CSV table of C-alpha atoms in Angstrom, one decimal:
chain,number,residue,atom,x,y,z
S,1,GLU,CA,87.0,233.7,93.2
S,2,VAL,CA,89.4,234.1,90.4
S,3,GLN,CA,92.5,236.1,91.5
S,4,LEU,CA,95.6,237.2,89.7
S,5,VAL,CA,98.3,238.9,91.7
S,6,GLU,CA,101.3,240.5,90.0
S,7,SER,CA,104.6,241.4,91.5
S,8,GLY,CA,108.1,242.4,90.5
S,9,GLY,CA,107.6,245.9,89.2
S,10,GLY,CA,109.9,248.7,90.2
S,11,LEU,CA,112.3,251.4,89.0
S,12,VAL,CA,115.1,250.3,86.6
S,13,LYS,CA,117.5,252.1,84.3
S,14,PRO,CA,117.4,251.9,80.5
S,15,GLY,CA,119.0,248.8,79.2
S,16,GLU,CA,118.4,246.8,82.4
S,17,SER,CA,116.3,243.8,83.0
S,18,LEU,CA,113.3,242.9,85.2
S,19,ARG,CA,111.2,239.8,85.8
S,20,LEU,CA,107.5,240.1,86.5
S,21,SER,CA,105.5,237.4,88.2
S,22,CYS,CA,101.8,236.6,88.6
S,23,VAL,CA,100.3,234.1,90.9
S,24,ALA,CA,96.8,232.8,90.0
S,25,SER,CA,94.2,231.3,92.3
S,26,GLY,CA,90.5,230.4,92.3
S,27,PHE,CA,90.6,228.4,89.0
S,28,SER,CA,92.4,225.6,87.3
S,29,PHE,CA,95.4,227.6,86.0
S,30,SER,CA,96.7,224.8,83.8
S,31,ASP,CA,93.5,224.9,81.8
S,32,TYR,CA,93.8,228.5,80.6
S,33,SER,CA,96.0,230.6,78.3
S,34,VAL,CA,97.2,233.8,80.1
S,35,ASN,CA,98.6,237.1,78.9
S,36,TRP,CA,100.4,240.3,79.8
S,37,VAL,CA,98.8,243.6,78.9
S,38,ARG,CA,100.3,246.9,79.7
S,39,GLN,CA,99.2,250.5,80.1
S,40,ALA,CA,101.6,253.5,80.0
S,41,PRO,CA,100.7,256.3,82.4
S,42,GLY,CA,97.7,258.2,81.1
S,43,LYS,CA,97.5,256.1,77.9
S,44,GLY,CA,95.5,253.2,76.5
S,45,LEU,CA,95.9,249.4,76.8
S,46,GLU,CA,98.5,247.4,74.8
S,47,TRP,CA,98.6,243.6,74.6
S,48,VAL,CA,102.2,242.4,75.3
S,49,SER,CA,102.2,238.6,75.1
S,50,SER,CA,100.2,235.4,75.3
S,51,ILE,CA,101.1,231.8,76.4
S,52,SER,CA,98.9,228.8,76.0
S,53,SER,CA,97.9,226.4,78.8
S,54,ASP,CA,100.7,224.0,78.0
S,55,SER,CA,103.3,226.6,76.9
S,56,GLY,CA,103.1,225.2,73.4
S,57,SER,CA,102.0,228.4,71.8
S,58,ILE,CA,103.6,231.8,72.6
S,59,TYR,CA,102.9,235.1,70.9
S,60,TYR,CA,104.2,238.6,71.3
S,61,GLY,CA,103.3,242.1,70.3
S,62,ASP,CA,105.6,243.6,67.6
S,63,SER,CA,107.4,246.1,69.9
S,64,MET,CA,108.1,243.4,72.5
S,65,ARG,CA,109.3,240.6,70.3
S,66,GLY,CA,112.9,239.7,70.9
S,67,ARG,CA,113.3,241.6,74.2
S,68,PHE,CA,110.5,240.0,76.3
S,69,THR,CA,110.0,236.3,77.2
S,70,ILE,CA,106.8,234.9,78.6
S,71,SER,CA,106.8,231.7,80.6
S,72,ARG,CA,104.6,229.8,83.1
S,73,ASP,CA,104.9,227.1,85.8
S,74,ASN,CA,101.6,225.3,86.1
S,75,ALA,CA,102.8,223.5,89.2
S,76,LYS,CA,103.2,226.9,90.9
S,77,ASN,CA,100.1,228.5,89.3
S,78,SER,CA,102.5,231.2,88.1
S,79,LEU,CA,103.0,233.3,85.0
S,80,TYR,CA,106.3,235.3,84.3
S,81,LEU,CA,107.5,238.0,82.0
S,82,GLN,CA,111.3,238.4,81.6
S,83,MET,CA,111.9,241.9,80.2
S,84,ASN,CA,115.4,242.7,78.8
S,85,SER,CA,116.9,245.8,77.3
S,86,LEU,CA,114.2,248.0,78.9
S,87,ARG,CA,113.5,251.4,77.3
S,88,ALA,CA,111.7,254.5,78.7
S,89,GLU,CA,108.7,253.6,76.5
S,90,ASP,CA,108.3,250.3,78.4
S,91,THR,CA,107.2,252.3,81.5
S,92,ALA,CA,103.7,251.1,82.2
S,93,VAL,CA,101.5,249.2,84.6
S,94,TYR,CA,101.7,245.5,83.6
S,95,TYR,CA,98.5,243.4,84.0
S,96,CYS,CA,98.3,239.6,84.2
S,97,VAL,CA,95.2,238.6,82.3
S,98,ARG,CA,93.3,235.3,81.8
S,99,ASP,CA,91.8,234.7,78.5
S,100,GLN,CA,88.6,232.9,77.6
S,101,GLY,CA,88.0,231.2,74.2
S,102,GLY,CA,85.0,230.6,72.1
S,103,TYR,CA,84.2,229.1,68.8
S,104,ASP,CA,81.7,230.0,66.1
S,105,SER,CA,81.4,229.8,62.3
S,106,SER,CA,84.3,232.2,61.9
S,107,GLY,CA,86.6,230.1,64.0
S,108,TRP,CA,88.2,230.5,67.4
S,109,GLY,CA,88.2,233.8,69.2
S,110,TYR,CA,89.6,235.0,72.6
S,111,TYR,CA,88.9,237.7,75.0
S,112,PHE,CA,90.2,238.7,78.5
S,113,ASP,CA,87.8,237.8,81.3
S,114,HIS,CA,89.9,238.4,84.4
S,115,TRP,CA,92.6,240.9,85.2
S,116,GLY,CA,95.1,241.4,88.0
S,117,GLN,CA,95.5,244.7,89.8
S,118,GLY,CA,98.8,245.4,87.9
S,119,THR,CA,102.4,246.1,88.8
S,120,LEU,CA,104.2,249.4,87.8
S,121,VAL,CA,107.4,249.2,85.9
S,122,THR,CA,109.3,252.5,85.6
S,123,VAL,CA,112.3,252.8,83.2
S,124,SER,CA,114.3,255.9,83.9
S,125,SER,CA,117.9,257.0,84.4
J,1,ASP,CA,97.8,244.2,62.5
J,2,VAL,CA,94.1,245.1,62.8
J,3,GLN,CA,93.7,248.7,63.9
J,4,MET,CA,90.8,249.8,66.1
J,5,THR,CA,89.3,253.3,66.1
J,6,GLN,CA,86.9,254.4,68.8
J,7,SER,CA,84.7,257.5,68.7
J,8,PRO,CA,84.2,259.8,70.4
J,9,SER,CA,87.4,260.1,72.5
J,10,THR,CA,85.4,261.8,75.3
J,11,LEU,CA,81.8,262.3,75.9
J,12,SER,CA,79.8,264.1,78.5
J,13,ALA,CA,76.3,263.0,79.3
J,14,SER,CA,73.7,263.4,82.1
J,15,VAL,CA,72.4,260.6,84.3
J,16,GLY,CA,69.6,258.8,82.5
J,17,ASP,CA,71.0,259.6,79.0
J,18,ARG,CA,71.5,256.9,76.4
J,19,VAL,CA,75.1,256.7,75.4
J,20,ILE,CA,76.6,255.1,72.3
J,21,ILE,CA,80.3,254.5,71.7
J,22,THR,CA,81.5,253.3,68.3
J,23,CYS,CA,84.5,251.1,67.4
J,24,ARG,CA,85.7,250.5,63.8
J,25,ALA,CA,88.1,247.8,62.8
J,26,SER,CA,90.6,248.3,59.9
J,27,GLU,CA,89.5,244.9,58.5
J,28,SER,CA,86.8,242.4,59.2
J,29,ILE,CA,87.0,240.7,62.6
J,30,SER,CA,83.8,238.7,62.4
J,31,ARG,CA,82.3,239.1,65.9
J,32,TRP,CA,85.4,238.7,68.0
J,33,LEU,CA,85.1,242.1,69.7
J,34,ALA,CA,85.0,242.8,73.4
J,35,TRP,CA,84.3,245.9,75.5
J,36,TYR,CA,86.0,246.8,78.8
J,37,GLN,CA,85.3,249.4,81.5
J,38,GLN,CA,88.2,250.9,83.4
J,39,LYS,CA,87.5,253.1,86.3
J,40,PRO,CA,90.2,255.5,87.5
J,41,GLY,CA,93.1,253.7,89.3
J,42,LYS,CA,91.5,250.3,88.6
J,43,ALA,CA,92.1,247.4,86.3
J,44,PRO,CA,89.8,247.0,83.2
J,45,LYS,CA,86.7,244.9,83.6
J,46,LEU,CA,85.1,242.8,80.9
J,47,LEU,CA,81.6,244.1,80.0
J,48,ILE,CA,80.7,242.5,76.6
J,49,TYR,CA,82.4,239.7,74.6
J,50,LYS,CA,81.7,238.3,71.1
J,51,ALA,CA,80.3,241.7,70.2
J,52,SER,CA,76.9,241.3,72.0
J,53,SER,CA,77.2,238.8,74.9
J,54,LEU,CA,76.9,240.3,78.3
J,55,GLU,CA,79.4,239.1,80.8
J,56,SER,CA,77.9,237.6,84.0
J,57,GLY,CA,77.2,240.2,86.7
J,58,VAL,CA,77.2,243.2,84.3
J,59,PRO,CA,74.1,245.4,84.5
J,60,SER,CA,71.7,244.9,81.6
J,61,ARG,CA,71.9,248.6,80.7
J,62,PHE,CA,75.1,247.7,78.9
J,63,SER,CA,74.7,246.2,75.4
J,64,GLY,CA,76.8,245.6,72.4
J,65,SER,CA,76.1,245.1,68.7
J,66,GLY,CA,77.8,244.9,65.3
J,67,SER,CA,79.9,242.6,63.2
J,68,GLY,CA,82.6,242.8,60.5
J,69,THR,CA,84.2,246.2,61.0
J,70,GLU,CA,81.6,248.3,62.9
J,71,PHE,CA,80.6,247.8,66.5
J,72,THR,CA,78.8,249.8,69.2
J,73,LEU,CA,78.5,249.8,72.9
J,74,THR,CA,75.3,251.3,74.3
J,75,ILE,CA,74.5,252.3,77.8
J,76,SER,CA,70.7,252.6,77.8
J,77,SER,CA,70.4,254.8,80.9
J,78,LEU,CA,73.7,256.3,82.2
J,79,GLN,CA,74.3,256.0,85.9
J,80,SER,CA,76.9,258.0,88.0
J,81,ASP,CA,78.7,254.7,88.6
J,82,ASP,CA,79.4,254.5,84.8
J,83,LEU,CA,82.1,257.2,85.0
J,84,ALA,CA,85.0,255.4,83.4
J,85,THR,CA,87.0,254.9,80.2
J,86,TYR,CA,85.7,252.3,77.8
J,87,TYR,CA,87.9,250.3,75.5
J,88,CYS,CA,87.0,248.0,72.6
J,89,GLN,CA,89.4,245.1,71.8
J,90,GLN,CA,89.6,242.8,68.8
J,91,TYR,CA,91.1,239.4,68.5
J,92,ASN,CA,92.5,238.2,65.1
J,93,SER,CA,95.1,235.5,64.4
J,94,TYR,CA,96.7,235.4,67.8
J,95,SER,CA,97.0,239.2,68.1
J,96,TRP,CA,94.9,241.5,70.2
J,97,THR,CA,94.5,245.2,69.7
J,98,PHE,CA,92.6,247.8,71.7
J,99,GLY,CA,90.9,251.0,70.7
J,100,GLN,CA,92.3,254.2,72.1
J,101,GLY,CA,89.5,254.5,74.7
J,102,THR,CA,86.4,256.7,75.2
J,103,LYS,CA,86.2,258.6,78.5
J,104,VAL,CA,82.7,259.0,79.7
J,105,GLU,CA,82.0,262.0,82.0
J,106,ILE,CA,78.9,262.8,83.9
J,107,LYS,CA,77.4,266.3,83.4
């Protein structure tokens, strides 16, 4: 069974930093790209960042670029998100998500097939 | 970035009703659209990928269609267990965006 378990959330003050972790099990972690997706309280879903299986390709959403850093350790089946200069608007549940790729005549496409249970980050003074 | 617009934002239907949720993309995304179901207090769950492919284990009352800029999720016969918020999501050029969600309520 595929499992993704996040940790590291908590209450921090604006401007502070936090590092989230996600441990994967039940599949070959090193074969998959993984992502962070967040959801502010009572709001919709927002993609945060993606990292390829070998860490060779990394992407960020516009509002996160420059403040957040995604990384992974395939030997530990782990994904990380280093979040710096946190703002009140970063308050959200952060989900660790595996993506699945496919190819057709239009090219490659990716969707999110397994999600962790999420970890809550609260940024407040 | 590609923007996704879902409609309606909320719908109320009775058990057994046919329910249709629409998602429009601001530019063509071919067929790289997925649908997710999120029950209260839970993580989202994949229902449909590549516009119309049913994820393993998902009941056959869920179906998806569309391509280009217009897509639909259909629940053929609404069940009480389908109380949830539904999100569409597009993939385009290493960026993913979600619709704002459709909350389905049971009358």
